[in-house]
CSV table of C-alpha atoms in Angstrom, one decimal:
chain,number,residue,atom,x,y,z
A,269,MET,CA,-28.0,-67.2,-1.7
A,270,HIS,CA,-30.6,-65.5,0.5
A,271,GLY,CA,-29.1,-66.4,3.8
A,272,VAL,CA,-32.3,-68.1,4.8
A,273,ARG,CA,-32.7,-71.9,5.2
A,274,ARG,CA,-36.2,-73.2,4.9
A,275,LEU,CA,-35.7,-76.2,7.1
A,276,PRO,CA,-39.1,-77.8,6.4
A,277,VAL,CA,-37.9,-78.3,2.8
A,278,GLY,CA,-34.2,-79.0,3.5
A,279,GLY,CA,-34.2,-81.5,6.4
A,280,LEU,CA,-36.1,-84.8,7.2
A,281,ARG,CA,-36.7,-84.0,10.8
A,282,GLN,CA,-38.2,-80.6,10.1
A,283,ARG,CA,-40.3,-81.9,7.2
A,284,GLU,CA,-41.8,-84.6,9.3
A,285,PHE,CA,-42.5,-82.1,12.1
A,286,PHE,CA,-44.7,-80.0,9.9
A,287,ARG,CA,-46.2,-83.1,8.3
A,288,ARG,CA,-47.0,-85.2,11.4
A,289,ARG,CA,-46.3,-82.7,14.2
A,290,ALA,CA,-45.1,-85.5,16.5
A,291,HIS,CA,-41.4,-85.0,16.7
A,292,HIS,CA,-40.0,-84.1,20.1
A,293,ALA,CA,-36.5,-82.7,20.5
A,294,ALA,CA,-34.6,-82.0,23.7
A,295,ARG,CA,-34.0,-78.4,24.5
A,296,PRO,CA,-30.4,-77.4,25.3
A,297,GLU,CA,-29.8,-74.8,28.0
A,298,ALA,CA,-29.1,-71.3,26.7
A,299,GLY,CA,-25.5,-70.2,26.8
A,300,PRO,CA,-23.8,-67.0,26.0
A,301,GLY,CA,-25.4,-65.1,23.2
A,302,HIS,CA,-28.7,-67.0,23.6
A,303,VAL,CA,-31.9,-65.2,24.4
A,304,SER,CA,-35.2,-67.1,24.8
A,305,THR,CA,-38.8,-66.4,25.9
A,306,PRO,CA,-40.8,-68.4,28.4
A,307,GLU,CA,-43.2,-70.9,26.8
A,308,SER,CA,-47.0,-70.7,26.9
A,309,PRO,CA,-49.3,-73.7,26.6
A,310,ALA,CA,-51.0,-74.3,23.2
A,311,THR,CA,-54.7,-73.9,23.0
A,312,ALA,CA,-56.6,-75.2,20.0
A,313,SER,CA,-55.5,-77.6,17.3
A,314,ALA,CA,-53.7,-76.3,14.2
A,315,PRO,CA,-56.0,-74.7,11.7
A,316,ARG,CA,-53.9,-76.1,8.9
A,317,ALA,CA,-52.1,-79.4,8.5
A,318,ASP,CA,-48.8,-77.7,7.7
A,319,SER,CA,-48.8,-75.2,10.6
A,320,VAL,CA,-47.4,-75.4,14.0
A,321,TYR,CA,-48.1,-73.5,17.2
A,322,LEU,CA,-45.0,-71.7,18.4
A,323,THR,CA,-45.0,-71.1,22.1
A,324,GLY,CA,-41.7,-69.2,22.3
A,325,TYR,CA,-38.4,-68.5,20.7
A,326,GLU,CA,-34.7,-68.5,21.3
A,327,VAL,CA,-32.1,-66.3,19.5
A,328,ARG,CA,-28.5,-67.5,19.3
A,329,GLY,CA,-25.5,-65.4,18.1
A,330,LEU,CA,-26.8,-61.9,19.0
A,331,GLU,CA,-26.1,-59.7,21.9
A,332,PRO,CA,-29.1,-59.7,24.2
A,333,ALA,CA,-29.7,-55.9,23.7
A,334,ARG,CA,-30.2,-56.5,19.9
A,335,VAL,CA,-32.6,-59.3,20.2
A,336,PRO,CA,-35.8,-57.2,20.6
A,337,THR,CA,-34.9,-55.3,17.5
A,338,PHE,CA,-34.3,-58.5,15.6
A,339,ILE,CA,-37.7,-59.9,16.6
A,340,GLN,CA,-39.3,-56.6,15.7
A,341,GLN,CA,-37.7,-56.6,12.3
A,342,MET,CA,-39.1,-60.1,11.6
A,343,GLN,CA,-42.5,-59.0,12.9
A,344,PHE,CA,-42.5,-62.3,14.7
A,345,ARG,CA,-44.9,-63.0,17.6
A,346,ALA,CA,-45.0,-66.1,19.8
A,347,ASN,CA,-48.1,-68.0,20.7
A,348,ARG,CA,-49.3,-68.1,17.2
A,349,TYR,CA,-49.6,-70.7,14.4
A,350,TYR,CA,-47.0,-70.5,11.6
A,351,THR,CA,-46.3,-72.3,8.4
A,352,ALA,CA,-42.9,-72.8,6.9
A,353,PRO,CA,-43.4,-70.1,4.2
A,354,GLN,CA,-44.6,-67.7,6.9
A,355,LEU,CA,-41.4,-68.3,9.0
A,356,SER,CA,-39.2,-67.8,5.9
A,357,ALA,CA,-41.0,-64.6,5.0
A,358,ALA,CA,-40.5,-63.3,8.6
A,359,ILE,CA,-36.8,-64.1,8.4
A,360,ARG,CA,-36.4,-62.3,5.1
A,361,ASN,CA,-37.9,-59.2,6.7
A,362,ALA,CA,-34.9,-59.0,9.0
A,363,PHE,CA,-32.4,-60.3,6.4
A,364,GLY,CA,-33.3,-57.5,4.1
A,365,THR,CA,-32.0,-54.9,6.5
A,366,ARG,CA,-28.4,-56.0,5.7
A,367,TYR,CA,-27.6,-56.3,9.4
A,368,PHE,CA,-27.2,-60.0,9.2
A,369,ARG,CA,-25.0,-62.3,7.1
A,370,LYS,CA,-27.1,-65.5,7.7
A,371,ILE,CA,-30.2,-66.4,9.6
A,372,THR,CA,-31.4,-70.0,10.0
A,373,TYR,CA,-34.1,-71.5,12.2
A,374,SER,CA,-35.0,-74.9,13.7
A,375,LEU,CA,-38.0,-76.2,15.6
A,376,GLN,CA,-38.0,-78.0,19.0
A,377,ALA,CA,-41.2,-79.8,19.9
A,378,THR,CA,-42.6,-79.1,23.3
A,379,SER,CA,-45.2,-81.9,23.2
A,380,ALA,CA,-45.3,-85.3,21.6
A,381,THR,CA,-49.1,-85.2,21.2
A,382,ASP,CA,-49.9,-81.9,19.6
A,383,SER,CA,-48.5,-79.3,17.2
A,384,THR,CA,-46.6,-77.1,19.7
A,385,ALA,CA,-43.0,-76.1,19.4
A,386,ARG,CA,-40.5,-73.4,20.1
A,387,VAL,CA,-38.4,-71.9,17.3
A,388,VAL,CA,-34.6,-71.4,17.6
A,389,PHE,CA,-33.0,-68.7,15.4
A,390,ASP,CA,-29.3,-69.0,14.7
A,391,VAL,CA,-28.1,-65.6,13.6
A,392,THR,CA,-24.7,-64.5,12.2
A,393,PRO,CA,-24.5,-60.7,12.3
A,394,ASP,CA,-22.9,-58.9,9.3
A,395,ALA,CA,-19.8,-56.9,9.7
A,396,ARG,CA,-20.4,-53.4,11.1
A,397,THR,CA,-18.1,-51.9,8.4
A,398,ARG,CA,-17.7,-52.9,4.7
A,399,VAL,CA,-15.1,-51.6,2.3
A,400,GLY,CA,-15.3,-51.8,-1.5
A,401,LEU,CA,-13.0,-51.0,-4.4
A,402,GLY,CA,-13.6,-51.1,-8.1
A,403,LEU,CA,-13.1,-49.6,-11.6
A,404,HIS,CA,-15.7,-47.8,-13.6
A,405,TYR,CA,-15.8,-46.6,-17.2
A,406,ASN,CA,-18.3,-45.0,-19.5
A,407,SER,CA,-17.8,-42.8,-22.6
A,408,PHE,CA,-19.2,-39.7,-20.8
A,409,THR,CA,-17.3,-39.6,-17.5
A,410,GLY,CA,-14.3,-41.7,-18.5
A,411,ILE,CA,-12.4,-44.2,-16.3
A,412,GLY,CA,-12.3,-43.9,-12.5
A,413,LEU,CA,-11.2,-45.8,-9.4
A,414,ILE,CA,-14.1,-46.1,-7.0
A,415,ALA,CA,-13.6,-46.6,-3.3
A,416,SER,CA,-16.4,-46.9,-0.8
A,417,VAL,CA,-17.0,-47.6,2.9
A,418,ALA,CA,-20.3,-48.3,4.7
A,419,ALA,CA,-20.9,-48.6,8.4
A,420,HIS,CA,-23.8,-49.6,10.6
A,421,ASP,CA,-24.7,-47.6,13.7
A,422,LEU,CA,-21.7,-45.4,13.3
A,423,LEU,CA,-23.3,-42.1,14.3
A,424,LEU,CA,-26.6,-43.3,15.9
A,425,PRO,CA,-28.2,-46.6,16.5
A,426,PHE,CA,-30.3,-48.1,13.7
A,427,SER,CA,-28.5,-46.2,11.0
A,428,THR,CA,-26.2,-46.7,8.0
A,429,SER,CA,-23.5,-44.3,6.9
A,430,GLN,CA,-21.8,-44.5,3.5
A,431,ALA,CA,-19.0,-42.7,1.7
A,432,ALA,CA,-17.8,-43.2,-1.9
A,433,VAL,CA,-15.2,-41.4,-4.0
A,434,ASN,CA,-14.4,-41.7,-7.7
A,435,ILE,CA,-10.9,-40.8,-8.5
A,436,GLY,CA,-10.3,-40.3,-12.2
A,437,GLU,CA,-10.8,-37.9,-15.1
A,438,ASN,CA,-14.0,-36.6,-13.6
A,439,PRO,CA,-13.8,-36.8,-9.8
A,440,ARG,CA,-16.9,-37.4,-7.7
A,441,LEU,CA,-17.7,-37.7,-4.0
A,442,ARG,CA,-20.9,-39.0,-2.4
A,443,LEU,CA,-21.9,-39.1,1.3
A,444,LYS,CA,-25.1,-40.7,2.6
A,445,HIS,CA,-26.7,-41.3,6.0
A,446,THR,CA,-29.9,-43.4,6.5
A,447,GLN,CA,-31.6,-43.3,9.9
A,448,TYR,CA,-34.5,-45.5,11.0
A,449,LEU,CA,-36.9,-43.7,13.4
A,450,GLY,CA,-39.8,-44.6,15.7
A,451,ALA,CA,-40.5,-47.6,17.8
A,452,SER,CA,-41.4,-49.8,14.8
A,453,ARG,CA,-38.6,-48.4,12.6
A,454,THR,CA,-41.1,-47.5,9.8
A,455,VAL,CA,-40.0,-43.9,9.4
A,456,VAL,CA,-36.7,-43.3,7.5
A,457,ALA,CA,-34.7,-40.1,7.4
A,458,ARG,CA,-32.1,-39.8,4.6
A,459,LEU,CA,-29.3,-37.2,4.2
A,460,LEU,CA,-27.3,-37.1,1.0
A,461,ALA,CA,-24.4,-34.8,-0.1
A,462,GLN,CA,-22.8,-35.3,-3.5
A,463,GLY,CA,-20.3,-33.3,-5.6
A,464,GLU,CA,-18.8,-33.9,-9.0
A,465,ARG,CA,-16.8,-32.2,-11.7
A,466,VAL,CA,-17.4,-33.2,-15.3
A,467,SER,CA,-16.0,-32.0,-18.6
A,468,ILE,CA,-18.7,-31.5,-21.3
A,469,THR,CA,-18.0,-31.1,-25.0
A,470,THR,CA,-20.3,-28.7,-27.0
A,471,TYR,CA,-21.2,-29.1,-30.6
A,472,THR,CA,-22.3,-27.0,-33.6
A,473,PRO,CA,-25.7,-27.6,-35.3
A,474,SER,CA,-23.8,-29.8,-37.8
A,475,PHE,CA,-22.4,-31.9,-34.9
A,476,ASN,CA,-18.8,-30.7,-35.1
A,477,LYS,CA,-17.0,-30.1,-31.8
A,478,ALA,CA,-17.2,-26.5,-30.9
A,479,GLY,CA,-15.9,-26.1,-27.3
A,480,LEU,CA,-15.3,-27.6,-23.9
A,481,TYR,CA,-17.0,-26.8,-20.5
A,482,THR,CA,-16.1,-27.8,-17.0
A,483,GLN,CA,-19.3,-28.3,-15.0
A,484,SER,CA,-19.0,-28.4,-11.2
A,485,TYR,CA,-22.2,-29.7,-9.5
A,486,ALA,CA,-23.1,-30.1,-5.8
A,487,ILE,CA,-26.3,-31.3,-4.2
A,488,ALA,CA,-27.5,-31.6,-0.6
A,489,ASN,CA,-30.7,-33.6,-0.2
A,490,ALA,CA,-32.9,-34.4,2.9
A,491,GLN,CA,-35.8,-36.9,2.8
A,492,LEU,CA,-38.3,-38.2,5.3
A,493,LEU,CA,-40.2,-41.4,4.3
A,494,LYS,CA,-43.0,-43.5,5.8
A,495,LEU,CA,-42.5,-47.2,4.9
A,496,LEU,CA,-45.7,-48.8,3.5
A,497,GLY,CA,-44.9,-52.4,4.1
A,498,ARG,CA,-41.6,-54.0,3.0
A,499,ASN,CA,-41.4,-52.6,-0.6
A,500,ARG,CA,-43.0,-49.2,-0.7
A,501,GLY,CA,-42.4,-45.7,0.8
A,502,LEU,CA,-44.0,-42.3,0.7
A,503,GLY,CA,-42.4,-39.1,1.9
A,504,LEU,CA,-41.2,-35.6,1.5
A,505,GLY,CA,-37.9,-34.2,0.4
A,506,THR,CA,-36.0,-31.0,-0.2
A,507,ARG,CA,-32.7,-30.6,-2.1
A,508,TYR,CA,-30.3,-27.7,-2.6
A,509,GLU,CA,-28.5,-27.7,-6.0
A,510,TYR,CA,-25.5,-25.7,-7.1
A,511,GLY,CA,-24.1,-25.6,-10.6
A,512,ARG,CA,-21.0,-23.9,-12.0
A,513,PHE,CA,-20.2,-23.7,-15.7
A,514,SER,CA,-16.7,-22.6,-16.8
A,515,PRO,CA,-15.7,-22.7,-20.5
A,516,GLU,CA,-12.3,-24.2,-21.0
A,517,ILE,CA,-12.2,-24.0,-24.8
A,518,THR,CA,-14.2,-21.1,-26.1
A,519,SER,CA,-16.9,-21.6,-28.7
A,520,ARG,CA,-18.9,-19.1,-30.6
A,521,LEU,CA,-21.7,-19.0,-28.0
A,522,GLN,CA,-20.9,-19.8,-24.4
A,523,ILE,CA,-22.2,-19.4,-20.8
A,524,ASP,CA,-19.9,-18.6,-17.9
A,525,GLY,CA,-21.4,-18.5,-14.4
A,526,ARG,CA,-23.3,-20.3,-11.7
A,527,LEU,CA,-26.8,-21.2,-10.5
A,528,ARG,CA,-28.3,-22.1,-7.1
A,529,LEU,CA,-31.8,-23.4,-6.5
A,530,LEU,CA,-34.1,-25.3,-4.0
A,531,ASN,CA,-36.5,-28.1,-4.9
A,532,SER,CA,-39.1,-29.4,-2.5
A,533,TYR,CA,-41.1,-32.5,-3.6
A,534,LEU,CA,-43.3,-35.4,-2.7
A,535,LEU,CA,-41.8,-38.8,-3.5
A,536,PHE,CA,-43.0,-42.4,-3.9
A,537,GLU,CA,-40.7,-45.4,-4.0
A,538,GLU,CA,-41.5,-49.0,-4.8
A,539,ASN,CA,-39.1,-52.0,-5.3
A,540,THR,CA,-40.5,-55.5,-5.9
A,541,LEU,CA,-37.6,-56.8,-8.0
A,542,ASN,CA,-36.6,-60.4,-7.1
A,543,ALA,CA,-32.9,-59.7,-7.4
A,544,VAL,CA,-30.5,-56.8,-7.2
A,545,ALA,CA,-28.6,-57.9,-10.4
A,546,TYR,CA,-30.4,-59.3,-13.4
A,547,PRO,CA,-33.9,-59.5,-12.0
A,548,HIS,CA,-36.6,-61.3,-14.0
A,549,SER,CA,-39.7,-60.2,-12.1
A,550,GLY,CA,-41.0,-57.2,-10.2
A,551,ARG,CA,-40.6,-53.5,-10.7
A,552,LYS,CA,-38.7,-50.5,-9.4
A,553,VAL,CA,-40.4,-47.1,-9.2
A,554,GLU,CA,-39.0,-43.8,-8.1
A,555,ALA,CA,-41.4,-40.9,-8.6
A,556,GLU,CA,-41.2,-37.2,-7.6
A,557,ALA,CA,-43.5,-34.2,-7.9
A,558,GLY,CA,-42.6,-30.9,-6.6
A,559,ALA,CA,-41.6,-27.2,-7.2
A,560,VAL,CA,-38.3,-25.4,-7.9
A,561,TYR,CA,-37.9,-22.1,-6.2
A,562,GLY,CA,-35.3,-19.8,-4.6
A,563,GLN,CA,-33.2,-19.7,-7.8
A,564,ARG,CA,-30.2,-17.4,-7.6
A,565,PRO,CA,-28.5,-17.1,-11.0
A,566,ASP,CA,-25.3,-15.3,-11.7
A,567,PHE,CA,-24.0,-15.8,-15.3
A,568,LYS,CA,-23.2,-14.1,-18.5
A,569,VAL,CA,-23.8,-15.3,-22.1
A,570,LEU,CA,-20.8,-14.6,-24.4
A,571,GLN,CA,-20.5,-14.5,-28.1
A,572,GLY,CA,-16.8,-14.6,-28.6
A,573,ASP,CA,-15.6,-12.0,-26.1
A,574,VAL,CA,-18.8,-9.9,-26.3
A,575,VAL,CA,-21.4,-10.2,-23.5
A,576,VAL,CA,-24.8,-10.6,-25.2
A,577,GLY,CA,-26.8,-11.5,-22.1
A,578,THR,CA,-26.9,-12.0,-18.3
A,579,GLU,CA,-29.3,-13.5,-15.8
A,580,ALA,CA,-31.2,-10.2,-15.9
A,581,SER,CA,-31.9,-10.4,-19.7
A,582,PRO,CA,-35.6,-10.6,-20.6
A,583,ASP,CA,-35.2,-13.9,-22.4
A,584,PHE,CA,-34.5,-15.7,-19.1
A,585,SER,CA,-37.0,-16.4,-16.3
A,586,PHE,CA,-36.2,-17.7,-12.9
A,587,GLN,CA,-39.7,-17.7,-11.3
A,588,PRO,CA,-40.7,-20.8,-9.3
A,589,TYR,CA,-42.1,-23.6,-11.3
A,590,GLY,CA,-43.3,-27.1,-10.7
């Protein structure tokens, strides 16, 4: 369910309005939670038989302070001709922000002789905070209990903050904050922090188990994107990465130590999938191109109990690369 009801397809009165543009409906007075705009007279006749000239709008179910943002998210403008698919596409622009649980619309004719009307949006806001709980298993990280919480506008307006924790054989923690910037909300700032601890089995050349490592990994990531329409974004990012390798069961050749580095990059994202789960059309692209620098290694290579190499050995290089 998309949360959008295309009334010209689903109801007789709205179908006939777009078909004949002669239906006239009485306009109820705005009550609490209703925001409307003054109407303007229509000018020329509709350029298409299935379009209607919308002279104004009314929003029901939202706080008055949130209405301008809602209209901006739809990219809706009064005193223009609209078709039913165009109205549905505008509503999906706002529904895709996940701030709303349901958005429907209806048309109220302002004249019995021409194709003028006002549109009424009935909006059901989504909960400001969502909590999730689930189980996850794969052969690499094992089984874990995942708990997550997400909140809108928790730290700043026009933002989403998320936290998730995986409690199990290999614990993980993830924190993420997304902030929309600018008057048109087309600039996005993302902050991400994540940490995990994973046990890794090592093998001999003949694929026999040789040892066991505990890898601790942490990342802090900052990104700034410019949205290119609804489905694409282009931006810059920098991440700090930390890795710690500790042998738990010694093998013939092992590494004990840590590594820190920085990675700055240009990123491009595109998502035109028609569904989150089991899509059958569209594509999802996440591409990065950048450079790794500022590496600070501190480790030793052991063969049994004998140190055979360190980060200063000539066989290792930690020069920047991209």
